[in-house]
Coordinates of C-alpha atoms and ligand atoms in Angstrom, one line a residue:
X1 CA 82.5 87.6 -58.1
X2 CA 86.2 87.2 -56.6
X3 CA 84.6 88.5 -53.6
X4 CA 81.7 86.1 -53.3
X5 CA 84.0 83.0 -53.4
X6 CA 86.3 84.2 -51.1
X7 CA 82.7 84.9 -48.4
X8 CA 81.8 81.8 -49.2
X9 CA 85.5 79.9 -48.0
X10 CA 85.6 82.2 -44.7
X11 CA 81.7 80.8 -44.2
X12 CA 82.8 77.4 -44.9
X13 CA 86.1 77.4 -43.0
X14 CA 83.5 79.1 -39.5
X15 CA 81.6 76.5 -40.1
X16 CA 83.8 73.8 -39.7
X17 CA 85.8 75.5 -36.7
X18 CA 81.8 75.7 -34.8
X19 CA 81.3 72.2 -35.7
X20 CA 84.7 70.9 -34.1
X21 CA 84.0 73.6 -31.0
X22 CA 80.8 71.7 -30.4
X23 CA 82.8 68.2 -30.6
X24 CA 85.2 69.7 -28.4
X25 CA 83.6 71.0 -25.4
X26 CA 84.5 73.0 -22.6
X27 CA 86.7 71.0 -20.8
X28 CA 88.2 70.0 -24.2
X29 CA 86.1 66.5 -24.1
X30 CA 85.1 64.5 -27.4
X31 CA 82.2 62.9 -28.2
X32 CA 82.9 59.4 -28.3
X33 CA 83.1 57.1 -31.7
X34 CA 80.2 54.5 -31.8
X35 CA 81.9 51.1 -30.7
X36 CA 81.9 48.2 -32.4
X37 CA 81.1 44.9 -30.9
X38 CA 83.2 41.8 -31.5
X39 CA 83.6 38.3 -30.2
X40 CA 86.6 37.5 -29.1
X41 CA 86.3 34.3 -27.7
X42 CA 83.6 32.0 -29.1
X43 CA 81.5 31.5 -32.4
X44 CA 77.7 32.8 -33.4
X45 CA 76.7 29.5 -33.3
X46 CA 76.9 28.7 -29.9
X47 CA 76.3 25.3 -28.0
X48 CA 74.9 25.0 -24.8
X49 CA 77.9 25.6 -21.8
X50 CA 79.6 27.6 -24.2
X51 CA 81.5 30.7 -23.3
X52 CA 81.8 33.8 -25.2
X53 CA 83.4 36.9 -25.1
X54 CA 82.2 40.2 -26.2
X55 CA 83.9 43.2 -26.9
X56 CA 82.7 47.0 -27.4
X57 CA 85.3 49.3 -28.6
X58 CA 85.1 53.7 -28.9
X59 CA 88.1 53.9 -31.0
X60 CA 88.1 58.3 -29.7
X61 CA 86.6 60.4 -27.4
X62 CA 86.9 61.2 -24.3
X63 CA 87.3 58.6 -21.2
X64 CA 86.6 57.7 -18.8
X65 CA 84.0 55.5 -20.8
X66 CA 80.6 53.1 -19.9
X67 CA 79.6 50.7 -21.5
X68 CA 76.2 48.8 -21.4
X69 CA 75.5 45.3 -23.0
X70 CA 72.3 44.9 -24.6
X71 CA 70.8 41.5 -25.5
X72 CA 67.4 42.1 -27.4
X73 CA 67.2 45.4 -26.1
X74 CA 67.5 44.5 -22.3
X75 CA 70.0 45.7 -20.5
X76 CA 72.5 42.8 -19.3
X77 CA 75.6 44.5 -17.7
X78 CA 77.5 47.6 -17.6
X79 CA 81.1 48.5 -17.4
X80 CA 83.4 51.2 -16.5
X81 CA 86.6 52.1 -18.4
X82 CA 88.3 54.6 -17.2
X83 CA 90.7 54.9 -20.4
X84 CA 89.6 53.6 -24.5
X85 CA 90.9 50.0 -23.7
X86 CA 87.6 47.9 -24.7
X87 CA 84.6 46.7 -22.4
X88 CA 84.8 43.1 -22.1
X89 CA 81.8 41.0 -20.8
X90 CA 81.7 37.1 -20.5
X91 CA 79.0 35.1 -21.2
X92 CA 78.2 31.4 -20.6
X93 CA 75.2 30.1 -22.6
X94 CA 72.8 28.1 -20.1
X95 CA 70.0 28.7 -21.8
X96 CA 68.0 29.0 -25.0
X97 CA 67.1 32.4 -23.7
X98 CA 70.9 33.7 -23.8
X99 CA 71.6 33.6 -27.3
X100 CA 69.7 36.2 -29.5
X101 CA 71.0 39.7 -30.5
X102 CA 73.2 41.7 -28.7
X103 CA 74.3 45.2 -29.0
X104 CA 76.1 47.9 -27.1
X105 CA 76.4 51.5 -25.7
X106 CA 78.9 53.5 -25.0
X107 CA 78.5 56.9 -22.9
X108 CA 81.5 59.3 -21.7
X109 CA 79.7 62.1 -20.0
X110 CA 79.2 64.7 -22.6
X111 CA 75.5 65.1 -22.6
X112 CA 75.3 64.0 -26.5
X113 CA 78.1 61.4 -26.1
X114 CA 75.5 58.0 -26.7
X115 CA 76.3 55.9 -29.3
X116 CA 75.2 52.5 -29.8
X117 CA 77.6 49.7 -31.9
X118 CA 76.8 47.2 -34.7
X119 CA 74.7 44.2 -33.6
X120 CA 75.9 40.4 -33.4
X121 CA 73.1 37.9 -33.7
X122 CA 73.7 34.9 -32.3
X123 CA 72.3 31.0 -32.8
X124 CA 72.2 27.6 -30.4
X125 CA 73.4 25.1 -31.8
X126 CA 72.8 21.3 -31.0
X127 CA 75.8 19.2 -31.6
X128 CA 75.6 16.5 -34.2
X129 CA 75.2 13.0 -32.3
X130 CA 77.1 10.0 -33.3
X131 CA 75.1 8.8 -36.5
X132 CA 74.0 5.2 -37.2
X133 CA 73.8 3.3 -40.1
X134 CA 71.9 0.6 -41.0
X135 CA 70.1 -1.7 -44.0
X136 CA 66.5 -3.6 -43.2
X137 CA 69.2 -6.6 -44.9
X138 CA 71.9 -7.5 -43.6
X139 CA 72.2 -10.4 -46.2
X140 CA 72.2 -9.9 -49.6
X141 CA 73.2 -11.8 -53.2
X142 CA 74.6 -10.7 -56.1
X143 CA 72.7 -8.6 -58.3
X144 CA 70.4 -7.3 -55.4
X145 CA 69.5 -4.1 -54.6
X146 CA 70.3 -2.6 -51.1
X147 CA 69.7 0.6 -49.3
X148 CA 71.9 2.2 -46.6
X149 CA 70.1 4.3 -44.0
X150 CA 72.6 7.1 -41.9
X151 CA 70.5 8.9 -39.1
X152 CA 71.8 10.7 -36.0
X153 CA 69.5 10.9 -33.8
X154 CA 70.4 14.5 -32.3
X155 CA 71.7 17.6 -34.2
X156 CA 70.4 20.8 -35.4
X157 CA 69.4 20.9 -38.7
X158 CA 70.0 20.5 -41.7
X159 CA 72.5 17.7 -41.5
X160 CA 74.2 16.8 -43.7
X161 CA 75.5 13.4 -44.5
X162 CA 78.2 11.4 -46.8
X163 CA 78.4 7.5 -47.0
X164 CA 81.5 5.7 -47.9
X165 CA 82.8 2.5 -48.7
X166 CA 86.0 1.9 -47.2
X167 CA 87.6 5.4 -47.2
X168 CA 86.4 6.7 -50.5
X169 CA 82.8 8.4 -50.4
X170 CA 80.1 6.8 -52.5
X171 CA 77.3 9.2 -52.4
X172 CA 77.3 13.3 -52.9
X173 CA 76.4 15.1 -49.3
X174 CA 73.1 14.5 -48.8
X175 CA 71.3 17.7 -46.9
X176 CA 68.8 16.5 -44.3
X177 CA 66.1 19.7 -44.0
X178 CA 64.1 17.1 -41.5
X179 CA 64.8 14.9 -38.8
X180 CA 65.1 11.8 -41.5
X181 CA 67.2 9.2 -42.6
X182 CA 69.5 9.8 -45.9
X183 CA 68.9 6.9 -47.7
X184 CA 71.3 5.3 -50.6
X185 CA 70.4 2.6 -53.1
X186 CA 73.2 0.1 -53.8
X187 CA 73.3 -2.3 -56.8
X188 CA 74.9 -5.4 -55.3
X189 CA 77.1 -7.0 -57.9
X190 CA 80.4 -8.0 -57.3
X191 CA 82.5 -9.0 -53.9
X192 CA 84.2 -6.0 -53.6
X193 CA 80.8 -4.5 -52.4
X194 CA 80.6 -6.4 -49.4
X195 CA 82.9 -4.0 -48.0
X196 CA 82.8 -2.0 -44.8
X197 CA 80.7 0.4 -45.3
X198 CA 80.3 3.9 -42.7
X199 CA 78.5 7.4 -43.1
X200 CA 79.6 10.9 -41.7
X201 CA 77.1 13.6 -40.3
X202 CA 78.0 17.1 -39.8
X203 CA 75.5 20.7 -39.4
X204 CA 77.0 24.3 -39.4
X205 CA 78.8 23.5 -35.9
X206 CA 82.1 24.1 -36.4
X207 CA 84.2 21.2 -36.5
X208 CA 81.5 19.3 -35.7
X209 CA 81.4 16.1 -37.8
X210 CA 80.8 12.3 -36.3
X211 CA 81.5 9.0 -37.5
X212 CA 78.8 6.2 -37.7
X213 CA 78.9 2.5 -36.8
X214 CA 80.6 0.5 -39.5
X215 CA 78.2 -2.2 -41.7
X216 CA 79.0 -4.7 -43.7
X217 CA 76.4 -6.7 -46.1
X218 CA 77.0 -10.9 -46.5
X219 CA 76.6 -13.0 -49.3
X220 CA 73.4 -15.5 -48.8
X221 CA 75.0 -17.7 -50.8
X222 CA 78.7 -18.8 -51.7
X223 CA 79.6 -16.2 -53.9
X224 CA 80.9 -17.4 -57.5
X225 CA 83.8 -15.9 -58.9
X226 CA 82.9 -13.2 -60.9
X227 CA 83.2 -12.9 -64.5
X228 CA 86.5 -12.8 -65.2
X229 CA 88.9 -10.8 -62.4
X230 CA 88.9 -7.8 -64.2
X231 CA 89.3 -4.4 -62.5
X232 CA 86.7 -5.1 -59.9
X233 CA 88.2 -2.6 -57.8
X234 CA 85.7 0.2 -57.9
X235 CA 83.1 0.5 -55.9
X236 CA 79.5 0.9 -56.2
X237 CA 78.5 3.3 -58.8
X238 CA 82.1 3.8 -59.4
X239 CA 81.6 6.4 -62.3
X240 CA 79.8 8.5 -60.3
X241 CA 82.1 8.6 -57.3
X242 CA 84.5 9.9 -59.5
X243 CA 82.9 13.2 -59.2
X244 CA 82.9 13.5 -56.1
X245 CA 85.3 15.8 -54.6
X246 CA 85.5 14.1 -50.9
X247 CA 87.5 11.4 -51.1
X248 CA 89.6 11.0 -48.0
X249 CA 91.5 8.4 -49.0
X250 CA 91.0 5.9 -51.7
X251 CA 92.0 2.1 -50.6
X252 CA 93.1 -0.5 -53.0
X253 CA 90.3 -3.3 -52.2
X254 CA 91.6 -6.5 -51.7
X255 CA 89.8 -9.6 -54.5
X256 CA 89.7 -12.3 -52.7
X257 CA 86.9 -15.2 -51.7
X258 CA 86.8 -15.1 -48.1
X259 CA 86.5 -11.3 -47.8
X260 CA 82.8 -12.6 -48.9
X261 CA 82.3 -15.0 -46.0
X262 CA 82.9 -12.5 -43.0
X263 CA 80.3 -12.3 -40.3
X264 CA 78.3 -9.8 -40.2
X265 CA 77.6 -7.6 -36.6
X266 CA 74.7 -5.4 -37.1
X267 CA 75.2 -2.4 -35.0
X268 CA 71.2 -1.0 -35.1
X269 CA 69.1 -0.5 -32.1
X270 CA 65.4 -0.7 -32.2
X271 CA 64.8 2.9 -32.4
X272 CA 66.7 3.5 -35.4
X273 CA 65.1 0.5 -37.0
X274 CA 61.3 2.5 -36.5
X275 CA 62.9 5.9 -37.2
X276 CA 63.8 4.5 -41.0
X277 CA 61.0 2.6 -41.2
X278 CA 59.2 4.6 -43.5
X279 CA 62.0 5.1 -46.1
X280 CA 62.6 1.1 -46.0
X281 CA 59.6 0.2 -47.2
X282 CA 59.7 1.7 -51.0
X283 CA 62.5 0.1 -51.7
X284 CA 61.9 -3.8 -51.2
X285 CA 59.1 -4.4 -53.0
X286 CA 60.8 -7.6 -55.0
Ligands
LIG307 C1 83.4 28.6 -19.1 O1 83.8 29.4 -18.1 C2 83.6 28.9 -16.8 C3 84.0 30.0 -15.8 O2 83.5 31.2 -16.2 C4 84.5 27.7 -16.7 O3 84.3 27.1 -15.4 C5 84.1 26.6 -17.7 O4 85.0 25.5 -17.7 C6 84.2 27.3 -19.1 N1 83.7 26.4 -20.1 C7 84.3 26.1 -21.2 C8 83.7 25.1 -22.1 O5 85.4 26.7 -21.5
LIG308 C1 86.7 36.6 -19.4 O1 87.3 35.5 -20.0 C2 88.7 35.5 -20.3 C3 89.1 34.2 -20.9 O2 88.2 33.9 -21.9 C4 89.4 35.8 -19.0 O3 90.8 35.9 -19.3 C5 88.9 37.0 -18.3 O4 89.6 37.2 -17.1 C6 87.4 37.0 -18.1 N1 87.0 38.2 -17.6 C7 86.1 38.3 -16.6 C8 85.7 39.7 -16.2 O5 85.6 37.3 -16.0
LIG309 C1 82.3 62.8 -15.6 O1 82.9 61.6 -15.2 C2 83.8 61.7 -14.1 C3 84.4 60.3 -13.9 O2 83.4 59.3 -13.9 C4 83.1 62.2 -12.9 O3 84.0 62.3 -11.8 C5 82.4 63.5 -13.2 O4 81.6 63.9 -12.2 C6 81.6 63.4 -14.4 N1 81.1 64.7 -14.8 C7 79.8 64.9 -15.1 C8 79.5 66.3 -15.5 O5 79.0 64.0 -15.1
LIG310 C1 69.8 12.7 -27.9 O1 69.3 13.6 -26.9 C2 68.6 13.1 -25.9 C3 68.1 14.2 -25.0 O2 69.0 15.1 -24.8 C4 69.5 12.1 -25.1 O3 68.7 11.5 -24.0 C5 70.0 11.0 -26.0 O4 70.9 10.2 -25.3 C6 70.7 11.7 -27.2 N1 71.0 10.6 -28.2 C7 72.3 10.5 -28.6 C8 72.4 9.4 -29.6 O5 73.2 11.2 -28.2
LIG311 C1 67.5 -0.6 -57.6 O1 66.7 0.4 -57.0 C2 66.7 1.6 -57.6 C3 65.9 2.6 -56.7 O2 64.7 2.0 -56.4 C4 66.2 1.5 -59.0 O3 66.3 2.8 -59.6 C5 67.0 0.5 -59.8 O4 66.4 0.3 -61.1 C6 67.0 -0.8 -59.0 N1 67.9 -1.7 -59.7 C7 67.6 -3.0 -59.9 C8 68.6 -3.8 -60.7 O5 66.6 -3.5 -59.4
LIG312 C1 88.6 23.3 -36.0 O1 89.5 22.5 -36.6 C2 90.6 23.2 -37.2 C3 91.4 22.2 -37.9 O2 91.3 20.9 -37.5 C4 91.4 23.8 -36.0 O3 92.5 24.5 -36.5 C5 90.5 24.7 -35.2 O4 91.2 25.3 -34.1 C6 89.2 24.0 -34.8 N1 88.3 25.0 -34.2 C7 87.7 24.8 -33.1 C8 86.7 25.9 -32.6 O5 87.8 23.8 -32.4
LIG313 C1 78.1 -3.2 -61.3 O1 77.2 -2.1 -61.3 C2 77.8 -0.9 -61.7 C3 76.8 0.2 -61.5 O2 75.5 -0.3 -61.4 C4 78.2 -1.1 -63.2 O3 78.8 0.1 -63.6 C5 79.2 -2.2 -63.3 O4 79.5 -2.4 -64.7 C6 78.6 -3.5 -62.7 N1 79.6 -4.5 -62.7 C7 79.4 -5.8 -63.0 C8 80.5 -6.7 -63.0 O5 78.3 -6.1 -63.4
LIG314 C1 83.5 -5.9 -42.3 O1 84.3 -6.5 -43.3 C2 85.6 -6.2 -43.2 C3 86.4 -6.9 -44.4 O2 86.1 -8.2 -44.4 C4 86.2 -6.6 -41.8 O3 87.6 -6.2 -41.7 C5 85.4 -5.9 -40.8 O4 85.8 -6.3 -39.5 C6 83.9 -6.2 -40.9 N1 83.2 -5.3 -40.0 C7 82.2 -5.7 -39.2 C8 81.6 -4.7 -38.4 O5 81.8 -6.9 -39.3

């Protein structure tokens, strides 16, 4: 039995010595380690012009090593290193047919020394363009309803966007799937709501957010003071703002009558107007 075990280490121990004479051949050259492909300059989500870096790495074996890029299978370059310093290959995006997946190869020449690295998919992404924001009124009265439209007019999507009063947001994001208008209802009831009033856009581009036009609503009529001066200082849907983790920046708002009477520039073009038509229409119907 004593015997049997001790067959069966010697076997085990041959068989590990064959293994690492087959890894180690004749002219004492290794296999290679599969590389790994990395960026090292540049995101997956790419934008067009953008440049990239790529890397493919064989952490052992024997050099001197090639490398060949692969893009969805096709062959894009190949590189020579005659040491285990990594294969670097630039890219510049000019077209939607550059991004997609890439992978790489890396040889030595030991007849079974081909191994292929990880894959790195990559994405074009449109930058967000400036959004704008916009109301089919520019005028309103106490007590009225109002709706605030924020649309840029470029951008992958989804989009997603943020109104604000002031500094302090006024709406959770809102995540556009389609190439619409987000679209806010505001219950027009004090002066402190004929603020200036802005939205943000922003999709998974990296650092990638714009700010829109600034609006501002007047009064149709003199405004009267309203009941009482109490803490008017919130604004529009005040208690549910206070959920709302994005607030940049919360300004005291200033109470005062002429902060009513200030002209109004709209900031809308007649594309934007058409592009939000639809979403206008439900809301005035009194
Ligand atoms: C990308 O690289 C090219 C040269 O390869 C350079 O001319 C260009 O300015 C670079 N673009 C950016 C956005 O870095
Ligand atoms: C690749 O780009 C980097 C900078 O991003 C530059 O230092 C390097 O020289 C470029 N390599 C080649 C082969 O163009
Ligand atoms: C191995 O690579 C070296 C350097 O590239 C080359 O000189 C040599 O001929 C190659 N040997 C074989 C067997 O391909
Ligand atoms: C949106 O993209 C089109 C086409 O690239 C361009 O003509 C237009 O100026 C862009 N709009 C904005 C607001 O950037
Ligand atoms: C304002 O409009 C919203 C959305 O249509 C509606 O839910 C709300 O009841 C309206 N409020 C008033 C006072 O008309
Ligand atoms: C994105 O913004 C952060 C903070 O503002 C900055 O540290 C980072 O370098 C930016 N990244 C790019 C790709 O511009
Ligand atoms: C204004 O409207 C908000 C939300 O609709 C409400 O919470 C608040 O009490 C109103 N304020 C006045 C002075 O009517
Ligand atoms: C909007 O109103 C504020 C406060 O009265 C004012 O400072 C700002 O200039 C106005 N903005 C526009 C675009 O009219």
């Amino acid at each position: 039995m004593k015997k049997m075990f001790f067959l069966a280490i010697l076997l085990f121990s041959y068989f590990q010595m064959s293994q690492q004479i087959q890894k180690t051949t004749g002219n004492g050259k290794e296999t290679l380690s599969n590389p790994r492909l990395m960026l090292v300059q540049g995101t997956l989500n790419v934008m067009m012009n953008q440049n990239i870096t790529l890397s493919c790495h064989s952490e052992y074996g024997s050099p001197p090593v090639t490398y060949t890029f692969f893009k969805d299978s096709q062959k894009v370059t190949t590189l020579h290193r005659p040491d285990l310093t990594p294969g670097l290959f630039n890219l510049t995006i000019n077209a939607a047919s550059d991004v997609g997946e890439y992978k790489c190869k890396a040889e030595n020449n030991i007849s079974s020394g081909r191994k292929y690295s990880n894959s790195l998919h990559f994405t074009l992404i449109e930058p967000i363009s400036k959004p704008v924001l916009s109301s089919p009124t520019s005028q309103a009265q106490k007590g009225q309803n109002v709706t605030l439209s924020c649309l840029s007019e470029n951008g992958s999507l989804p989009i997603t966007y943020i109104f604000f009063k002031g500094k302090q947001s006024i709406s959770p994001p809102v995540t556009m799937q389609k190439k619409e208008a987000a679209v806010i209802f505001l219950f027009i009831n004090s002066s402190s709501d004929f603020g200036t009033y802005k939205c943000k856009a922003e999709n998974s581009f990296r650092n990638n957010t714009k700010y829109s036009n600034s609006f501002n609503f007047t009064l149709t009529e003199k405004f009267k003071s309203p009941r009482s001066s109490t803490g008017l200082t919130s604004t529009v849907n005040a208690e549910e703002s206070e959920n709302y983790v994005i607030y940049t920046e919360i300004e005291p708002v200033k109470q005062e009558e002429e902060y009513v009477n200030c002209s109004i520039i709209r900031r809308e073009d007649q594309k934007e107007k058409s592009a939000c038509a639809t979403v206008y229409s439900k809301v005035f119907r009194d």
